[in-house]
Each structure stands twice: as structure tokens, then as C-alpha cells.
XYZ file of C-alpha atoms in Angstrom:
315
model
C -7.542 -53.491 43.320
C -6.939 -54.601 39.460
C -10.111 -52.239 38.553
C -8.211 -49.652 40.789
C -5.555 -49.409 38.934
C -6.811 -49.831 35.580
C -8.780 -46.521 36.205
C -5.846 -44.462 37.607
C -3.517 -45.911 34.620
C -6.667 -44.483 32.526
C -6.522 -41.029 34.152
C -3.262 -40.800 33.733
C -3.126 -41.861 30.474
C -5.887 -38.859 29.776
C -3.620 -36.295 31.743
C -0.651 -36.993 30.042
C -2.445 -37.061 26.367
C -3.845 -33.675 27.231
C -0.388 -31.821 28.405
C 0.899 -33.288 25.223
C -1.804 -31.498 22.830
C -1.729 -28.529 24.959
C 2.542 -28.728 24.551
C 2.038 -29.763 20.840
C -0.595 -26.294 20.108
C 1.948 -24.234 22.025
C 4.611 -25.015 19.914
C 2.245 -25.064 16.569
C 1.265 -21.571 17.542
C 4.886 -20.333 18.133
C 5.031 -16.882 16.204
C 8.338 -16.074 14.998
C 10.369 -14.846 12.078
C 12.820 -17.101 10.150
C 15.861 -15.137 8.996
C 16.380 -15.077 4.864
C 19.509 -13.542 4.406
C 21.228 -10.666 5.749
C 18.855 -7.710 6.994
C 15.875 -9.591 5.989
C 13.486 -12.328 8.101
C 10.155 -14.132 7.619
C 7.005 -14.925 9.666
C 5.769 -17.878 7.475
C 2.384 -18.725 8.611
C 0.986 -22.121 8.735
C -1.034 -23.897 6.000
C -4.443 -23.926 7.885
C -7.314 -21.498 7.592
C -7.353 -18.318 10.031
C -8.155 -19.820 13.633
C -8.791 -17.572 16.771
C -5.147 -19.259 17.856
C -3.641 -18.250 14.720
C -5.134 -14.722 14.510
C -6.011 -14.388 11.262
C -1.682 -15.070 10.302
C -2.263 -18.336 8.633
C 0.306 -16.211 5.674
C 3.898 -14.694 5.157
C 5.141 -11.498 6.720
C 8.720 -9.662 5.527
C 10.750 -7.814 8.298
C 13.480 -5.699 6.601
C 15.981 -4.607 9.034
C 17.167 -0.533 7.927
C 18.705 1.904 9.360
C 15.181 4.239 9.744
C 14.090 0.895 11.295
C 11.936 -1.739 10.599
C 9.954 -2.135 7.650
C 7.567 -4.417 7.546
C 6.300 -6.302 4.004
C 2.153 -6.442 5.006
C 0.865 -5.623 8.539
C -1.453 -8.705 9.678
C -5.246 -9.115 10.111
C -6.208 -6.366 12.501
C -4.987 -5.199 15.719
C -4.358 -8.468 17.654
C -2.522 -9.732 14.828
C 0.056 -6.703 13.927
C 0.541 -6.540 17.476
C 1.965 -10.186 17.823
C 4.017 -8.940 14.540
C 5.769 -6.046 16.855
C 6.475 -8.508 19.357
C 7.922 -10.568 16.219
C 10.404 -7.762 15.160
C 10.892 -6.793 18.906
C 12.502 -9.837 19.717
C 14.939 -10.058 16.680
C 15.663 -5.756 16.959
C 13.992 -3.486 19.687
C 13.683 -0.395 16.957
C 10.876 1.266 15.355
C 8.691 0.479 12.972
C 9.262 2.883 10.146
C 7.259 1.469 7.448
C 4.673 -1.466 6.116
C 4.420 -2.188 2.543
C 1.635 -3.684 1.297
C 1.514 -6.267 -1.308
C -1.567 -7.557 -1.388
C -5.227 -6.625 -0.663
C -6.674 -10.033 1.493
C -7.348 -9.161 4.977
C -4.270 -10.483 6.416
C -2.506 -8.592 4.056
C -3.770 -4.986 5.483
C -5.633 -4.807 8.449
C -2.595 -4.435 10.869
C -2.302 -0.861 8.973
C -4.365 0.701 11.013
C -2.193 -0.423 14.493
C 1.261 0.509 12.817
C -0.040 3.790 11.317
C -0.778 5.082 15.305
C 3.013 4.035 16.103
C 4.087 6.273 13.201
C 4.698 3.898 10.445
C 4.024 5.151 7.015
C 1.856 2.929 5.166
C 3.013 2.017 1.325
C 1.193 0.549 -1.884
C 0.066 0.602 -5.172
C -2.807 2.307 -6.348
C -4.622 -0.992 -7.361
C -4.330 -2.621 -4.200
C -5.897 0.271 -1.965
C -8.865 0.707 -4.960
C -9.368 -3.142 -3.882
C -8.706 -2.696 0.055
C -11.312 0.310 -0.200
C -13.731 -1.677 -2.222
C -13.381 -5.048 -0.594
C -12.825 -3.784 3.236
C -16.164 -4.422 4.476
C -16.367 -8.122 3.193
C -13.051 -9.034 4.450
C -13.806 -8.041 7.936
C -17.354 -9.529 8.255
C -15.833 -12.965 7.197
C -12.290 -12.195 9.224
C -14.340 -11.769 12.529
C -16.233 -14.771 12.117
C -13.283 -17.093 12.104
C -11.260 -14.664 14.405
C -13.508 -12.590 16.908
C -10.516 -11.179 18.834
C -10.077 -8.946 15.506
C -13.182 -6.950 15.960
C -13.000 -3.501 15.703
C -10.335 -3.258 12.883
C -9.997 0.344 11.200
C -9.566 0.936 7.834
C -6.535 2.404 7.176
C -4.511 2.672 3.711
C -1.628 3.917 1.990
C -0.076 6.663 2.903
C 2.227 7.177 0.191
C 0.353 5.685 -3.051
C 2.290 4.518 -6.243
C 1.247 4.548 -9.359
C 4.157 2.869 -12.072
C 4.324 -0.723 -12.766
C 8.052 -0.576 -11.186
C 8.483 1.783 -8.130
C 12.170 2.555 -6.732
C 11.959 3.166 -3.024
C 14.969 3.501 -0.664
C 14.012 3.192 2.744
C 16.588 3.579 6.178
C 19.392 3.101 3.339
C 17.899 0.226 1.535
C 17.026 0.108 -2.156
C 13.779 -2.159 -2.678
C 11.171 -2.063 -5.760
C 7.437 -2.189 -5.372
C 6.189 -4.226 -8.624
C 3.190 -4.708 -9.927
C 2.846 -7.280 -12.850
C -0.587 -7.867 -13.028
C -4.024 -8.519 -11.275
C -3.847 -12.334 -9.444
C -5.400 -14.241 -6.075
C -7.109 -10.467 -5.660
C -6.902 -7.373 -8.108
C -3.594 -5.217 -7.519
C -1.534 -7.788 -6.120
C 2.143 -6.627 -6.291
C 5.419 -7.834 -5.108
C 8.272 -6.439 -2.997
C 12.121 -7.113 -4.821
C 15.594 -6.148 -2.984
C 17.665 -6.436 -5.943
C 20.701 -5.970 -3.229
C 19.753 -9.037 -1.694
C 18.128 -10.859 -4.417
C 15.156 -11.171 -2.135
C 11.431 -11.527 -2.972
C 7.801 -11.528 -1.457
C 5.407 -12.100 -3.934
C 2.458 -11.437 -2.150
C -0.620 -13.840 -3.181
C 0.738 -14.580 -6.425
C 2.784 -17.514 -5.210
C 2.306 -20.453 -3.054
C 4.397 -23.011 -2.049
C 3.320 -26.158 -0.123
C -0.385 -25.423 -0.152
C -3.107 -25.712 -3.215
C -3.294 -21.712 -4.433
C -7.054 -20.510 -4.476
C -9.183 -19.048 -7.242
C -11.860 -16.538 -6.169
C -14.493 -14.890 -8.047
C -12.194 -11.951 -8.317
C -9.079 -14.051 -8.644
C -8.239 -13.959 -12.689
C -5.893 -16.398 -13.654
C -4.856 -15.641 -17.111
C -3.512 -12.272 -15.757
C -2.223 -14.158 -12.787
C -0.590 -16.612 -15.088
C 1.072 -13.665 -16.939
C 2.060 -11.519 -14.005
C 4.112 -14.898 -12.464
C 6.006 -15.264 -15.839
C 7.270 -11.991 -15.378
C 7.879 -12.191 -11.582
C 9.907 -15.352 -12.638
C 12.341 -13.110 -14.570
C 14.027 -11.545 -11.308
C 17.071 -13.067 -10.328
C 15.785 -14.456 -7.086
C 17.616 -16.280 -4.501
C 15.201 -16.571 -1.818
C 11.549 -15.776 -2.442
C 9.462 -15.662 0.171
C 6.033 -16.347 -1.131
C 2.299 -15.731 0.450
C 1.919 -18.903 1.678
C 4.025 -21.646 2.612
C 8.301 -22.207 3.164
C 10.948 -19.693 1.636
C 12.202 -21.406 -1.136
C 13.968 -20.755 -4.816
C 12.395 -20.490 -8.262
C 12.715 -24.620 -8.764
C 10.171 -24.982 -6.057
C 8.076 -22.313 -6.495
C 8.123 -23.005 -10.310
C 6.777 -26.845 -8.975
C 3.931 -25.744 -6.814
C 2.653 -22.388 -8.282
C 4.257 -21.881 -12.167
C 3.405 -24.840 -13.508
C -0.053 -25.256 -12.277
C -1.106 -21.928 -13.368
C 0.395 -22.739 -16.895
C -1.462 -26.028 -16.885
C -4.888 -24.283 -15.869
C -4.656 -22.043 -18.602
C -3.415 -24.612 -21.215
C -5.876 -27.138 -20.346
C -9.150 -24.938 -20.005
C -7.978 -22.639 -23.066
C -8.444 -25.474 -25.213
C -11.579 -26.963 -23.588
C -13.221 -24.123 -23.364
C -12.166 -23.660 -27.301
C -13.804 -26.976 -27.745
C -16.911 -25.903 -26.361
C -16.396 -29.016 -23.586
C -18.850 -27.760 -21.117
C -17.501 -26.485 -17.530
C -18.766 -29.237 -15.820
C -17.041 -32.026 -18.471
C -14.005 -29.725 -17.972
C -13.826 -29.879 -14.139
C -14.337 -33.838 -14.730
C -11.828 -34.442 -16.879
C -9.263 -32.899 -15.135
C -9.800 -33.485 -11.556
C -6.718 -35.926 -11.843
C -3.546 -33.739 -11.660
C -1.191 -35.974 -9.545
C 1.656 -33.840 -9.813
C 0.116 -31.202 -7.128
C -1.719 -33.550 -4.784
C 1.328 -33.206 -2.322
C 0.150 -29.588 -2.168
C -2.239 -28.877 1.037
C -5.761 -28.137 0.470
C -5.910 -29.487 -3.006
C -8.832 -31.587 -2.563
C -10.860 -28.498 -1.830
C -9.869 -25.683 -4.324
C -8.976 -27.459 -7.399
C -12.295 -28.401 -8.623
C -13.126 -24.873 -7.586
C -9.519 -23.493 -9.685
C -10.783 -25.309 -12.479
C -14.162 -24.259 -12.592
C -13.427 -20.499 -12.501
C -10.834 -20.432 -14.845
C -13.049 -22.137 -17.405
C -15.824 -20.136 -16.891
C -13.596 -16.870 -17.099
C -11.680 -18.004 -19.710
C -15.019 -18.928 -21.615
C -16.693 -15.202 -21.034
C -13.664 -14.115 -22.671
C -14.113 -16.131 -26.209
């Protein structure tokens, strides 16, 4: 009778442990848009790698409420994903989506184009992020549908409407927003998105808050450094970066300004002293200031090798 019970207590114990992860993923895997400020929301997407559950949104998405409708600050990682976006803006506004601006050139960036181009969207960017979602498209997917195989299929489809200056005034649905591009960071032709009416920012891959930022073999971080010290002249409120929460220019200045600085600071002058990359990753593995940030075990060794070696092919 004892054994009896000990096995149903088990079983039960197995049941309830597996409606509470199944409860617990639901409610990770919750899509939905934070609102900013007035007019504007957020999709901020968690801190983990792209999953099949995630669908490739494991970044930040800007909804701009105007009167042409919405516009949308990037467009997701293929169809699956821009679709749950719709849904997104559906349930805050049932009204079109007039426009997607994108800031950035990573898959999840610029996939969704393709989906919000056939609902009549027009699709805005700069003219160095589509030379880098032209030239990188092909890459991005192969490595997108491994993780995420529900994105298979994904059309290429860029800008539109392609601009050219360093500072573009648009004004879409009534709104005044500028299209900035400051300099070549996480990926070539990142740019931002600034509503100087609403001191609002998304800053694309050039910031990110509560997670280690990466360093690719395209990434360059002396430009990226550079482009973030002029980003950090707007008069933000909110700023809504690539990764991680909305926050001000205290935080983000914590997590993203002051680590690039210190990369470039640090392997400037080792790389000056002829230290050696692998003396340089060494020394500096250490940085306890940013160990709260997710992911740092990972990519800073990584961060610090690439920077030293491009820094290095630049002496």
C-alpha cells in the first residue's frame, strides 16, 4: 500500500512538474509589444539564441502608430516570424501596415520584408544595409533555417525606397522620424531610427543592453565605437536598443558605451605594444564590470580577439 502510494505521489509529482514547464514556456514565449511612449511600442525579444519557439525574434521590433498606419522599425526573420509581428500590432491597432524600416542587415532584422511587402508595405533603408542584405542573404538563411526550420522558404526582398545621406528626414502617416546612419557596427550599414518628437530611439545592432554584444568577422569595432559616440549625442529618452530592455542613455552607456570604449582603449595599446593576440585575450579576460551581461562568457574572448586582430591589420 506504502509502495502504492509512493508511486502515484511520484506520478503526480511528474504531471504537475510538466504542466508547470509547459505553463512556464507559454508564458516565456508570450509575443507582445511593450508600449514606450505615446504612438510608439516595443517587441523586446528575449536574450537566448533563435529557437524554433522563438522564431528567429530572439531581438527588438519598433511599432510606430501613424495616421497612414503602422510602421514597423525591422520586419522579423522570415515569414513565420513577421507574421506573429502582424498579430503583434493587430492586437494593440487593427490598421495597416504602411511601412517597415530597416535598421539593420542580420536576418532578423529583414527577412519579414518579403511578407509585409505582399500586404503593401513599402520597405525603407539605407543604401549600406541592402549592399549587405544582398551580399550576406544567402548565409543568413542557411544558418537561420538550421536553428529555425519553420522559416524555410524566405524571399529576398529589399528596400523599396533606398537612402543615401548620413541623416534622412522622413515623415510618414504625419510623423517626422530620421533614418541615421553613423557608421558600420555588429554588421556593415547598421543605422538607427530617431523621432525627435518623441525623443525615441532604436539603434538597431549597435546597442545592447542586458546581454554581452557580439563581434563578427564583419563586425568592426573602431567604427562601431565611433558611430555609438555619435548616436549618444541625441537627446534620447527612451532608446530601444537591438537587444535587451528599453532603457535611457545611463544604462545603455553601462552595458554597450563603455565596453566598446574599453575594447578599443585596451587593444589599441596592446596591439601598439606588439603584445601578441593571444597575450591580449589573456590579459583581459577579467572585465568584472560586464559579467552581469548575458552571454559574456562566450563572446568576450571572441570581442577581444577580433578587435585586436583588426585593430592590428590596421597599424
Amino acid at each position: 500500500m506504502r509502495q502504492g502510494l509512493t508511486r502515484l505521489t511520484f506520478t503526480q509529482f511528474i504531471i504537475t512538474l510538466s504542466l508547470l514547464t509547459v505553463i512556464h514556456t507559454a508564458q516565456a514565449l508570450e509575443f507582445k509589444a511593450q508600449k514606450v511612449t505615446n504612438g510608439v511600442y516595443a517587441y523586446t525579444g528575449p536574450l537566448t539564441d533563435r529557437t524554433p519557439e522563438n522564431l528567429g525574434l530572439n531581438n527588438n521590433i519598433g511599432f510606430i502608430d501613424t495616421q497612414a498606419g503602422w510602421v514597423l522599425i525591422d520586419s522579423g526573420a522570415g515569414d513565420a516570424a513577421a507574421k506573429k509581428l502582424h498579430e503583434i500590432a493587430k492586437n494593440i491597432k487593427d490598421q495597416p501596415i504602411a511601412a517597415v524600416i530597416n535598421i539593420g542587415s542580420q536576418d532578423h532584422r529583414w527577412l519579414g520584408n518579403d511578407y509585409f511587402s505582399k500586404l503593401g508595405a513599402k520597405i525603407y533603408a539605407h543604401q549600406k544595409t541592402v549592399k549587405t542584405q544582398s551580399s550576406m542573404f544567402n548565409q543568413l538563411l542557411d544558418r537561420l533555417v538550421s536553428k529555425v526550420p519553420a522559416l524555410k522558404g524566405t524571399h529576398k526582398k529589399t528596400a523599396d525606397i533606398v537612402l543615401s545621406e548620413n541623416s534622412n528626414t522622413l515623415t510618414i502617416g504625419g510623423v517626422e522620424m530620421q533614418l541615421n546612419f553613423y557608421g558600420d557596427a555588429h554588421f556593415p550599414g547598421d543605422s538607427a531610427l530617431w523621432l525627435p518628437k518623441q525623443q525615441v530611439l532604436f539603434t538597431g545592432d549597435s546597442v545592447y543592453v542586458d546581454r554581452m554584444l557580439g563581434v563578427h568577422p564583419w563586425s568592426n569595432t573602431i567604427t562601431w565605437n565611433e558611430a555609438y559616440q555619435k548616436m549618444r549625442a541625441l537627446p534620447a529618452k527612451f532608446i530601444v536598443p537591438g537587444h535587451g530592455q528599453v532603457s535611457d542613455w545611463e544604462k545603455v552607456d553601462a552595458d554597450t558605451g563603455r565596453y566598446l570604449a574599453k575594447l578599443i582603449s585596451t587593444l589599441t595599446e596592446a596591439a601598439e605594444n606588439m603584445e601578441g593576440v593571444g597575450s591580449a585575450v589573456d590579459a583581459n579576460r577579467d572585465w568584472p564590470e560586464f559579467k552581469h551581461l548575458e552571454h559574456y562568457d562566450s563572446w568576450h574572448p571572441q570581442n577581444l580577439n577580433r578587435t585586436y586582430l583588426r585593430i592590428e591589420s590596421g597599424l
